[in-house]
CSV table of C-alpha atoms and ligand atoms in Angstrom, one decimal:
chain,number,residue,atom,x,y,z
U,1407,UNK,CA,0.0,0.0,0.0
U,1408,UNK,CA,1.7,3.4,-1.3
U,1409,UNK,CA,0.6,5.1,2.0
U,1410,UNK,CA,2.4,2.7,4.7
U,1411,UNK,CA,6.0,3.7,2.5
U,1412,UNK,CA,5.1,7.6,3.9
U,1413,UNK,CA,6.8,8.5,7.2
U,1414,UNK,CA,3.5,8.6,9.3
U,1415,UNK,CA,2.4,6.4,12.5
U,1416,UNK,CA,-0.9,5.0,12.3
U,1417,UNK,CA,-3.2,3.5,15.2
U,1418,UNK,CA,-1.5,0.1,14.5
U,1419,UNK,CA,1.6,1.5,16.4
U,1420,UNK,CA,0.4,3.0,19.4
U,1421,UNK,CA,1.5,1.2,22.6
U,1422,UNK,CA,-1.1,-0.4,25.2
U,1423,UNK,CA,-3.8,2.2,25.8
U,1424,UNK,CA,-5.0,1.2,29.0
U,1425,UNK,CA,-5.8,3.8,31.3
U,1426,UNK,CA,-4.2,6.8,28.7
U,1427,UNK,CA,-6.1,9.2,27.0
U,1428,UNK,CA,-5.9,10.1,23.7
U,1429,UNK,CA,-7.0,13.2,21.8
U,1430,UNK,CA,-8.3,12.2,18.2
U,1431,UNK,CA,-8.8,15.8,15.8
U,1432,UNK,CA,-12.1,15.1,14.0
U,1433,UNK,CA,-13.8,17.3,11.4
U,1434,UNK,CA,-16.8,17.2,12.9
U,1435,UNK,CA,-17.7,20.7,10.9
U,1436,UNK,CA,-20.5,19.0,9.2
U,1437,UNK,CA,-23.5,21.1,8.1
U,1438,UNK,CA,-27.1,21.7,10.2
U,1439,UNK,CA,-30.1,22.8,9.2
U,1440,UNK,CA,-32.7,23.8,12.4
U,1441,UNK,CA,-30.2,21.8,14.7
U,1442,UNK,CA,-30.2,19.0,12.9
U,1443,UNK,CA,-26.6,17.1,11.0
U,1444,UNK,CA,-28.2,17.1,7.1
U,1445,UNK,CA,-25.1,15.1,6.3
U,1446,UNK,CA,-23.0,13.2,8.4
U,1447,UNK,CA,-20.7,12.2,5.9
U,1448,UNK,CA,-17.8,13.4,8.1
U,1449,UNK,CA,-19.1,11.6,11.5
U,1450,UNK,CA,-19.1,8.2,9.6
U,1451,UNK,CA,-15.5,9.0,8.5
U,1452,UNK,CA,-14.6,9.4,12.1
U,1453,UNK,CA,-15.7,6.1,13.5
U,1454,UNK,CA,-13.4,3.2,12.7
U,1455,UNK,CA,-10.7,5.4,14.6
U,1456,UNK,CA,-12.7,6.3,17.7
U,1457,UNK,CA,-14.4,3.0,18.0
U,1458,UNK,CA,-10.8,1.5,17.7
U,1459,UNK,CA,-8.9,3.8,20.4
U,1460,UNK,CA,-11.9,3.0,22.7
U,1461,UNK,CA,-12.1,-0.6,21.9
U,1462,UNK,CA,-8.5,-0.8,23.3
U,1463,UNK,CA,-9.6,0.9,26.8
U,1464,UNK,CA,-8.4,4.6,25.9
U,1465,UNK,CA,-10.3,7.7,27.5
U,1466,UNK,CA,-10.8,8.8,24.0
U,1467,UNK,CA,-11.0,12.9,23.3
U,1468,UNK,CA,-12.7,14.3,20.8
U,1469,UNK,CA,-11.6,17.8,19.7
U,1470,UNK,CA,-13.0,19.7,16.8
U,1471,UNK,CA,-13.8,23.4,15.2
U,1472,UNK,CA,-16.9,24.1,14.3
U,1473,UNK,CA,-17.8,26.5,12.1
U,1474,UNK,CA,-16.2,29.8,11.8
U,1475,UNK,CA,-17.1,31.5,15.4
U,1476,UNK,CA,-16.8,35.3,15.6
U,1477,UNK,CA,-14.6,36.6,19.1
U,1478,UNK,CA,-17.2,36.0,22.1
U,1479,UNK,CA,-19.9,34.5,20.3
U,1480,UNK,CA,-20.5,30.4,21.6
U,1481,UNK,CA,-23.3,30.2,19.1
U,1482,UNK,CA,-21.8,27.6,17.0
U,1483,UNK,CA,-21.7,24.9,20.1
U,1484,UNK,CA,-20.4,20.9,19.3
U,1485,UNK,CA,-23.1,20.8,22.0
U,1486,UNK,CA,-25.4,20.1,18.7
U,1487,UNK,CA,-23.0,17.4,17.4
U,1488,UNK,CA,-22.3,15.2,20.5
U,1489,UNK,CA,-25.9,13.6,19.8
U,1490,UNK,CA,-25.6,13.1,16.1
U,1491,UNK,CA,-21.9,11.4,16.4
U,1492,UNK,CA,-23.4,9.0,19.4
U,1493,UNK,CA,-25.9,8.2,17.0
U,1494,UNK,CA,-23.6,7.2,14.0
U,1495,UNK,CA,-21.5,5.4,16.3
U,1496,UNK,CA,-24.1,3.6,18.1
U,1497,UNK,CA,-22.5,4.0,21.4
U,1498,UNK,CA,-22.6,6.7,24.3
U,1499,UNK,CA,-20.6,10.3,23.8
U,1500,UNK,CA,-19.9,12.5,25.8
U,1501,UNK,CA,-19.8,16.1,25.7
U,1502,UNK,CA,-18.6,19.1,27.8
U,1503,UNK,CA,-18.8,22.7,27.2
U,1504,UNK,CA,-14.9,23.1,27.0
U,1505,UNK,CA,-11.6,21.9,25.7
U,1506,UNK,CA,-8.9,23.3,28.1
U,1507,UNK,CA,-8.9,24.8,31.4
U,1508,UNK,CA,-10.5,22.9,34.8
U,1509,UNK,CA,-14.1,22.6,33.6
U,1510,UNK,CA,-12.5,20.2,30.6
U,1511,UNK,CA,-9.7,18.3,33.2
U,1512,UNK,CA,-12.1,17.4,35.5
U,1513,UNK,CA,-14.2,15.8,32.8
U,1514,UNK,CA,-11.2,13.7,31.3
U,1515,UNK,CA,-10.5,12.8,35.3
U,1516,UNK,CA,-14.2,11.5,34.9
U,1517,UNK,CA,-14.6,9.8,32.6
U,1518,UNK,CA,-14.3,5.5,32.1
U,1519,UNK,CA,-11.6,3.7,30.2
U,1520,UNK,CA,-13.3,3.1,26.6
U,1521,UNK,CA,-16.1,5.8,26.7
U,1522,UNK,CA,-15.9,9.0,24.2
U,1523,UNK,CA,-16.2,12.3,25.4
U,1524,UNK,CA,-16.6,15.4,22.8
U,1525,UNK,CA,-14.6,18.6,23.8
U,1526,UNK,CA,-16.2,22.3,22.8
U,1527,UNK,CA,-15.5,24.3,19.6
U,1528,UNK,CA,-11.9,24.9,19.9
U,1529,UNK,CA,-12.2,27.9,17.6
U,1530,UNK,CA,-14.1,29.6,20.8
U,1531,UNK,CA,-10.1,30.4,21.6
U,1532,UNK,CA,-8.3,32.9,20.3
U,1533,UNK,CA,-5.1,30.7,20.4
U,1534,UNK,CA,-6.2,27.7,18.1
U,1535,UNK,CA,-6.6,29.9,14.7
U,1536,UNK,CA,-3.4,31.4,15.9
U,1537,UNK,CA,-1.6,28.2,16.7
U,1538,UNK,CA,-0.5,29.7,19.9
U,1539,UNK,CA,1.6,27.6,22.0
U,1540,UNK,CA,0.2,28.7,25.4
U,1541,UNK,CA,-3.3,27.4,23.8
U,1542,UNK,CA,-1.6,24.0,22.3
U,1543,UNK,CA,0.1,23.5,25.6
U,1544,UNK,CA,-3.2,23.5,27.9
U,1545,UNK,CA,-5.2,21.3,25.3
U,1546,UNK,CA,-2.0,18.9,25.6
U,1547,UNK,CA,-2.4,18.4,29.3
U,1548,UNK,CA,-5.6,16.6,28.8
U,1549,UNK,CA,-4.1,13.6,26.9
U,1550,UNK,CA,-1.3,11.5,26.5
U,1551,UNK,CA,-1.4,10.9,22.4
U,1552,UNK,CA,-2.5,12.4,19.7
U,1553,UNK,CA,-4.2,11.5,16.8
U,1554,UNK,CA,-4.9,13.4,13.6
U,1555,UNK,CA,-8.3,12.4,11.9
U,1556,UNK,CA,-9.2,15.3,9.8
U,1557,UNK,CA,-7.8,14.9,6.5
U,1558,UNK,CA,-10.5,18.2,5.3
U,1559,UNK,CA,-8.7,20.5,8.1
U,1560,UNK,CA,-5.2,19.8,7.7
U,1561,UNK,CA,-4.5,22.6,5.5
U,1562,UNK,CA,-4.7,24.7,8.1
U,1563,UNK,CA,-1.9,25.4,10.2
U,1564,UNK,CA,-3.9,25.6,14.2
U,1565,UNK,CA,-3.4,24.3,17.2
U,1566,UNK,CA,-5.8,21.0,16.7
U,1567,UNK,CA,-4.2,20.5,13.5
U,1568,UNK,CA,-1.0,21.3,13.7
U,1569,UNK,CA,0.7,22.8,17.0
U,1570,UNK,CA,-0.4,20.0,19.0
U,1571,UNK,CA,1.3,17.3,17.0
U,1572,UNK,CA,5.2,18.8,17.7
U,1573,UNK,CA,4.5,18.5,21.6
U,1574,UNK,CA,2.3,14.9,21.7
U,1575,UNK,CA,3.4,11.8,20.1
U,1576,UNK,CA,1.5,11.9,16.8
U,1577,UNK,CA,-0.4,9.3,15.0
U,1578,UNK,CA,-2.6,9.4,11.5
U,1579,UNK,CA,-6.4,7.8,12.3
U,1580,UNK,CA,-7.8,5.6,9.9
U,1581,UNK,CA,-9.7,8.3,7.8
U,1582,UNK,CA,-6.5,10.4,7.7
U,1583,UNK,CA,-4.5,6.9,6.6
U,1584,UNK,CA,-7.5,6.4,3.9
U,1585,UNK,CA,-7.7,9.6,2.6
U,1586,UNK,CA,-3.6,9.8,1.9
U,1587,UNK,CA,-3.9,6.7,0.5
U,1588,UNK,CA,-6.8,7.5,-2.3
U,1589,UNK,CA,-4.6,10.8,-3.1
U,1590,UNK,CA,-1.4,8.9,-3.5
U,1591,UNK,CA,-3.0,7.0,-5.4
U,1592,UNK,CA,-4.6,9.5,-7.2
U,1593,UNK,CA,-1.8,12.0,-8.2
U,1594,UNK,CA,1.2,10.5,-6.3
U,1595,UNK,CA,2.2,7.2,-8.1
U,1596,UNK,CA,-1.1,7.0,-10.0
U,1597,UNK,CA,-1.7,4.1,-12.7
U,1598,UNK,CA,-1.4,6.3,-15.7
U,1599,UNK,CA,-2.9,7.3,-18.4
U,1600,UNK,CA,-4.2,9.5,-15.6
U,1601,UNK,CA,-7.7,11.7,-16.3
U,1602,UNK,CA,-8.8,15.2,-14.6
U,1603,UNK,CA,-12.1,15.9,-14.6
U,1604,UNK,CA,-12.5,20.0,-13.5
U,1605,UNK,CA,-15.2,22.4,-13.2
U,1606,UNK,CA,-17.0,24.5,-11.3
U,1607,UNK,CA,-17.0,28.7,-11.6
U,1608,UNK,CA,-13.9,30.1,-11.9
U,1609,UNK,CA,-10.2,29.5,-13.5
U,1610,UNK,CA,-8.9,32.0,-10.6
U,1611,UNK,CA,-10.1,29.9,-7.8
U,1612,UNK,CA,-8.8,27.1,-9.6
U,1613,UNK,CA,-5.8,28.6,-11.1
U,1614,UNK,CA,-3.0,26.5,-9.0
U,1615,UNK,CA,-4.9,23.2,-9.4
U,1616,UNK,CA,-5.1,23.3,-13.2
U,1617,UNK,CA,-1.1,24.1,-13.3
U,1618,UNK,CA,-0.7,21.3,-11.6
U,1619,UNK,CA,-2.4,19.2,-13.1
U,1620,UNK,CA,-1.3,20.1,-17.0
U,1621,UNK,CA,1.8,18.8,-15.7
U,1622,UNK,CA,0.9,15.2,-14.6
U,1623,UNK,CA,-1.9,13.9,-16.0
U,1624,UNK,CA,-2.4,12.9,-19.9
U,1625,UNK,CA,-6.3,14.2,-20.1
U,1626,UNK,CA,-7.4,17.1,-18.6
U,1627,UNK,CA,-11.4,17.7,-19.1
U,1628,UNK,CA,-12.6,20.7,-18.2
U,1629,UNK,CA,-16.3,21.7,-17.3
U,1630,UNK,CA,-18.3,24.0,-15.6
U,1631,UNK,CA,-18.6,28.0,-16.1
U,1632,UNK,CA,-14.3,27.8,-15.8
U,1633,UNK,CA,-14.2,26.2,-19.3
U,1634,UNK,CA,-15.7,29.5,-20.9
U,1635,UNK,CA,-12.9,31.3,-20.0
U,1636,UNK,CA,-11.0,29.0,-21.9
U,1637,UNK,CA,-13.2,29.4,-24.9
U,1638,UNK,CA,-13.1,32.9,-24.6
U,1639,UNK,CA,-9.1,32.4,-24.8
U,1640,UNK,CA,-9.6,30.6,-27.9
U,1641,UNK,CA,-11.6,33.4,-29.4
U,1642,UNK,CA,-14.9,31.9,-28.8
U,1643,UNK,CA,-18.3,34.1,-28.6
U,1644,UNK,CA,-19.9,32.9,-25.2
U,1645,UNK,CA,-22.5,35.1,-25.3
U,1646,UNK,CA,-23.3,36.5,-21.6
U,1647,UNK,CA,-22.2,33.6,-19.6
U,1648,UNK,CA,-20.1,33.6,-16.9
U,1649,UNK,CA,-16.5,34.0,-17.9
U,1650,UNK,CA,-12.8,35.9,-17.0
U,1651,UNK,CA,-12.2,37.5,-20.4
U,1652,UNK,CA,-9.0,39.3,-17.8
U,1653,UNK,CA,-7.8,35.5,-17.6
U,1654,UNK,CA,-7.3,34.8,-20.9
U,1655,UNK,CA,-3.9,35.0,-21.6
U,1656,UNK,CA,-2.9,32.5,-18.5
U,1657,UNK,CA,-5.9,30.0,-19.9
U,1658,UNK,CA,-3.9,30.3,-23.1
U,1659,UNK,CA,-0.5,29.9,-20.8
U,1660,UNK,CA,-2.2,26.9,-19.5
U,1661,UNK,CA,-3.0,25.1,-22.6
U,1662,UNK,CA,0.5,26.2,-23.7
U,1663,UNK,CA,2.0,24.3,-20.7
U,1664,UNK,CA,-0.2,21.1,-21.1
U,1665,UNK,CA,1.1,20.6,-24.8
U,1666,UNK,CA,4.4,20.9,-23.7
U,1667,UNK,CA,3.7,18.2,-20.8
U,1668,UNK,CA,2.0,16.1,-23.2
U,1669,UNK,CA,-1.6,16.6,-21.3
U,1670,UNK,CA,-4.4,16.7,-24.1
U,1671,UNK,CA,-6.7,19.0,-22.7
U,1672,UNK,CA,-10.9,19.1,-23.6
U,1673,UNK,CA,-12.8,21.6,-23.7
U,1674,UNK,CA,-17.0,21.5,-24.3
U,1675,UNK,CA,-17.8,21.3,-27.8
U,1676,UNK,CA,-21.2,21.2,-27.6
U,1677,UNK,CA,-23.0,23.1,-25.2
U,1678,UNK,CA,-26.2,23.8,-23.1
U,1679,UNK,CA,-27.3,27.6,-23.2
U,1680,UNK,CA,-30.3,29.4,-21.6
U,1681,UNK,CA,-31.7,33.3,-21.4
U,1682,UNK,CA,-31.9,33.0,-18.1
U,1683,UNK,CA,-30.0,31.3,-15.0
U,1684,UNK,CA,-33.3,29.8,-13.5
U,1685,UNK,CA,-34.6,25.9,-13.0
U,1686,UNK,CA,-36.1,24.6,-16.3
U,1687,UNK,CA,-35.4,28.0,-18.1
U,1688,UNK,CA,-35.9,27.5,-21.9
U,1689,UNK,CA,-32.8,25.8,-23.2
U,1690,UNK,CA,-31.0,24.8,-26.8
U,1691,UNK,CA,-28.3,22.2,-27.3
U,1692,UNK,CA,-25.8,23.8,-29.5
U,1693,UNK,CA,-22.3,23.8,-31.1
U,1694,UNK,CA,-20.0,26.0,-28.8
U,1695,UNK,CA,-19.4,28.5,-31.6
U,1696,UNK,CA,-23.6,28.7,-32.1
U,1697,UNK,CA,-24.2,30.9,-28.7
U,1698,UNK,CA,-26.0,33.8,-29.3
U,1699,UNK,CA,-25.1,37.2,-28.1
U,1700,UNK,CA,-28.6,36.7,-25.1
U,1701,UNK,CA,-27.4,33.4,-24.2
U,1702,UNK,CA,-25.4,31.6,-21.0
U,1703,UNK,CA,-24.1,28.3,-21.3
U,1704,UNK,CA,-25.3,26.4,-18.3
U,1705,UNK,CA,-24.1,22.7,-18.9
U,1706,UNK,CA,-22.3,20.6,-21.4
U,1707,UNK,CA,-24.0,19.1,-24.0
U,1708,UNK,CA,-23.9,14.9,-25.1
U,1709,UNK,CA,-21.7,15.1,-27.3
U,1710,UNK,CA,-19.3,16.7,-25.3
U,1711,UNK,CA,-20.0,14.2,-22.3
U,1712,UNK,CA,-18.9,11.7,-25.1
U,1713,UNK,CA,-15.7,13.3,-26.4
U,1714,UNK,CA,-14.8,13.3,-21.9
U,1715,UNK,CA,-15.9,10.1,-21.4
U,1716,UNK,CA,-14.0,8.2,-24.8
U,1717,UNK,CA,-10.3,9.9,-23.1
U,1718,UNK,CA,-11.8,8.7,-19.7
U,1719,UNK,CA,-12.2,5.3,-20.8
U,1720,UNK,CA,-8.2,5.2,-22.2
U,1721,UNK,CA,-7.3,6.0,-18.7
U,1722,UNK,CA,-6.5,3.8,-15.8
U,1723,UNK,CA,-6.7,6.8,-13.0
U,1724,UNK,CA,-9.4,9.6,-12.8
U,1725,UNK,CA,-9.0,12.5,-9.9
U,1726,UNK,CA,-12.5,14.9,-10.1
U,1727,UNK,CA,-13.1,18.3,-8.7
U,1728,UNK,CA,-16.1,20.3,-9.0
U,1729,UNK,CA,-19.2,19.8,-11.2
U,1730,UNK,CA,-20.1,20.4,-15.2
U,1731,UNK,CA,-22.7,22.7,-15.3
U,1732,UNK,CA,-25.4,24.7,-13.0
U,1733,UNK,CA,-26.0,21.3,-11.6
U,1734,UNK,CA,-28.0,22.4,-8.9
U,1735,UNK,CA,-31.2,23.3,-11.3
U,1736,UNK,CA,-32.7,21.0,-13.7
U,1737,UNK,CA,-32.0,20.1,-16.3
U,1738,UNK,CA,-28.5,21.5,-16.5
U,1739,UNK,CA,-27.6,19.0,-14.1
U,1740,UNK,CA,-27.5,16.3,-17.0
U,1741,UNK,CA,-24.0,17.0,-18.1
U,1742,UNK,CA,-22.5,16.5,-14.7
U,1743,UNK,CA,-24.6,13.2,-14.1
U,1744,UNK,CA,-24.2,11.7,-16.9
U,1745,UNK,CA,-20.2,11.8,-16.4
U,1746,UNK,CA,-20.2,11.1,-13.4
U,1747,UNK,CA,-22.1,7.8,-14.2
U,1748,UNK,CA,-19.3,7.1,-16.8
U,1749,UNK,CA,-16.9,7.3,-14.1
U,1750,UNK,CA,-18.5,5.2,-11.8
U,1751,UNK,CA,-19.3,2.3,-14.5
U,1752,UNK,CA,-16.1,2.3,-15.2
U,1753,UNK,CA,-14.9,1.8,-11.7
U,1754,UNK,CA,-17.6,-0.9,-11.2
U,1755,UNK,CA,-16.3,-2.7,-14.1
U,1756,UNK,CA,-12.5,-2.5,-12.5
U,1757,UNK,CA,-11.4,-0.5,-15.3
U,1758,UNK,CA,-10.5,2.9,-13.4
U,1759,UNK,CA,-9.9,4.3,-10.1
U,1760,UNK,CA,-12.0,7.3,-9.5
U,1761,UNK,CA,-10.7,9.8,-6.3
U,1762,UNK,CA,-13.1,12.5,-6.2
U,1763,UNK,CA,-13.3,15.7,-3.5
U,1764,UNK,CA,-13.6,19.2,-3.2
U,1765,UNK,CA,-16.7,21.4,-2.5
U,1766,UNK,CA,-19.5,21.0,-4.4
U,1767,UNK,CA,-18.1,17.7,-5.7
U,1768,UNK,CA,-19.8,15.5,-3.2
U,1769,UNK,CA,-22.8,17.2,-3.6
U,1770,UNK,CA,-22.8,16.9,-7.4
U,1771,UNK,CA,-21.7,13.2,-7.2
U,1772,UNK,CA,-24.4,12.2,-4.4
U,1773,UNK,CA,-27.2,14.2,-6.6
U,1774,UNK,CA,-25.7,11.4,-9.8
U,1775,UNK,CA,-26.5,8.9,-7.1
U,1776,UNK,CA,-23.0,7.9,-7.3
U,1777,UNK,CA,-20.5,8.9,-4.6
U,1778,UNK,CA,-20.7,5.6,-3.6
U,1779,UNK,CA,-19.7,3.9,-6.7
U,1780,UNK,CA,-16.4,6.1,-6.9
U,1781,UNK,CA,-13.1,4.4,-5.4
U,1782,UNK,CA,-12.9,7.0,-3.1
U,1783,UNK,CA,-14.8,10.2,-2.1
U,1784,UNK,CA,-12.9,12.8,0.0
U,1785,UNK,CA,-14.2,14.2,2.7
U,1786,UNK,CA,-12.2,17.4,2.0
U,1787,UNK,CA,-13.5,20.9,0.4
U,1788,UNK,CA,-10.4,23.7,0.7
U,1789,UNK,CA,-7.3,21.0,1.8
U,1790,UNK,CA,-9.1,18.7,-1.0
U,1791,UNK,CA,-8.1,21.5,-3.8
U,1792,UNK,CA,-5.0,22.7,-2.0
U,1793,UNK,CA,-3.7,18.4,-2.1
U,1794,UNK,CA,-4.5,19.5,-5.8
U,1795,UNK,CA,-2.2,22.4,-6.3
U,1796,UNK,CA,0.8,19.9,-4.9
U,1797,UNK,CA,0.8,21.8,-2.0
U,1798,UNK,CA,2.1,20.3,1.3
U,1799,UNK,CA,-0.5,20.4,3.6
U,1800,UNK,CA,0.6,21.7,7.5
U,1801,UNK,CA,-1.4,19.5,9.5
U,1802,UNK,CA,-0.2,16.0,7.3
U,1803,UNK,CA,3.2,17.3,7.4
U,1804,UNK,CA,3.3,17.7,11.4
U,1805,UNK,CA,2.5,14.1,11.1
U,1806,UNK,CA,5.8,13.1,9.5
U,1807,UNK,CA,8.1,11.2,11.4
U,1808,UNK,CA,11.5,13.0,12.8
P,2141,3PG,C1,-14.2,22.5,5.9
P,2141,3PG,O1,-15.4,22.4,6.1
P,2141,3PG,O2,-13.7,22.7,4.7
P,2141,3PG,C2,-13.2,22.2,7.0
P,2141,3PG,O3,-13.9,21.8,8.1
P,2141,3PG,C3,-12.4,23.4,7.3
P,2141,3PG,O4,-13.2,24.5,7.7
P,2141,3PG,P1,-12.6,25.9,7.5
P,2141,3PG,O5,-12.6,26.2,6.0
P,2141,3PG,O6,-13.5,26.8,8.3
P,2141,3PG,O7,-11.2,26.0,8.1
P,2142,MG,MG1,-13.5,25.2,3.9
């Protein structure tokens, strides 16, 4: 497995647990609606590595942001979550209104070898954005070992993610070890011919990834309103939809770069285009240079879903980030879904191995109905893209051995 050559400790070499406590970083940033988890996605991802540390008698910690809390407002409690986890874990957890300071060590000094005990927003301090080591050192004195779970936080540099792994002995949990592995697999020491599959809104959010890619995979498919720019680049009329004419000449630098590396790159031939940016507006399928001046393109057309998905099935390896089209209203969700069912027959059939992340990704792929048909589905939203921009992430590398 590509992951156990990386210099990381995993749960299978902590010592004897018995009467230690650990502190395991979760993402347990998962969204509500009315106080209730809508998707839980992330809890699930936790479990194996709680269930494990507790199953070997640990006082197991669970520490967590959630949210983006303003100074002084405790709004945005884990309070809420405590329940929901319990409930995906099928077992008692704990919760209590604080992660340093007495009110927290005297709950630790409470609790039973093997139970689970959730420890408040740790973005309620000043000192975990801020990595401050008079923060990391008070969350350190509740545990003996540390444990990194959160893959989809570890590109940020705070005290839960990153301080507290230099001053605890620090170990990867199973979703962290899964999640390194599908992106090694991915990008790292892929199977090539290796396939990108990239939409969503804009190149300039998106810049970094795409430079990155053009250098290491052979097919780069792009989709979403980011490929008009492209068109634009290559002198096509769009019409009024959304674009960055100002990004032309580094879409052109991009394509420039990917013939160099040998990455054949695809843009939509055939489009979907509207009047309007509404739910069932009034739509034509047409060839990308047909869009009239009054028109948006909204979603890729079938023939272009064809062109992607005849380089898809050449490749071995397919890494996806963000969605086609405006897959959120009907029908200019087609595009996305119908490539994304490519993707996942082929992975069925044993033909490709499919990593997908990233924002609306999951979203898009769950809507297809087939996030679980995919090798592996991040996760991750921001640390998701930065992975694809090469960069190293602060939290994963704390986790490196001396
Ligand atoms: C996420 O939801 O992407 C992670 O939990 C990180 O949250 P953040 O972007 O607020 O740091
Ligand atoms: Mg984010």
């Amino acid at each position: 497995m590509a992951f156990r050559s990386l210099p990381f400790c995993s749960l299978d070499d902590m010592p004897d647990l018995a009467g230690k406590t650990v502190i395991v970083r979760a993402d347990l940033n998962v969204p509500i609606d009315d106080g209730r988890v809508t998707d839980a996605t992330r809890l699930s991802a936790a479990v194996p590595t709680l269930a494990t540390l507790a199953d070997r008698g640990a006082k197991v910690l669970v520490l967590s942001h959630f949210g983006r809390p303003k100074p002084g407002d405790r709004s945005l409690s884990l309070a809420a979550i405590a329940p929901a986890l319990s409930d995906v874990m099928g077992r008692p957890v704990g919760f209590v209104g604080e992660c340093i300071g007495p009110e927290a060590e005297a709950a630790v000094a409470a609790m039973a070898p093997g139970s689970i005990l959730v420890l408040e927003n740790a973005r309620f301090h000043a000192g975990e954005e801020g990595n401050a080591p008079d923060f990391v050192a008070a969350l350190a004195r509740l545990g003996d070992f540390y444990v990194n779970d959160a893959f989809s936080v570890s590109h940020r540099a705070h005290a839960s993610t990153e301080g507290l792994a230099h001053v605890l002995p620090a170990f990867a949990g199973r979703s962290m070890q899964a999640e390194l592995d599908a992106l090694e697999k991915a990008l790292g020491k892929p199977v090539k011919p290796v396939a990108a599959v990239v939409g969503g809104a804009k190149v300039s959010s998106k810049l970094d990834v795409l430079l990155h890619l053009v250098a290491r995979v052979e097919h780069l498919m792009i989709g979403g309103a980011m490929a008009n720019t492209f068109l634009v680049a290559k002198g096509v009329s769009v019409g009024k939809s959304l674009a960055e004419p100002g990004l032309a000449d580094v879409a052109l630098d991009i394509l420039a770069r990917a013939e160099k590396a040998g990455c054949t790159v695809h843009l939509p031939y055939e489009v979907v285009v509207a009047k309007e940016f509404a739910t069932h507006a009034p739509h034509r399928l047409v060839n990308v240079f047909e869009v009239a001046d009054d028109e948006m393109i909204l979603d890729i057309g079938p023939a272009a879903v064809e062109a992607f998905a005849d380089a898809l099935k050449t490749c071995a390896t397919c890494v996806w980030n963000g969605p086609m089209g405006a897959f959120e209203m009907a029908p200019f969700d087609a595009g996305t879904v119908a490539l994304a069912r490519v993707a996942a027959g082929l992975t069925a059939s044993g033909q490709l191995l499919s990593v997908a992340g990233g924002g609306d990704t999951v979203a898009a792929l769950n809507h297809a109905g087939v996030a679980d048909d995919f090798t592996f589905v991040s996760t991750a939203g921001g640390a998701f893209l930065e992975w694809m921009e090469g960069r190293v992430l602060p939290g994963v590398a704390a986790l490196e051995r001396d």
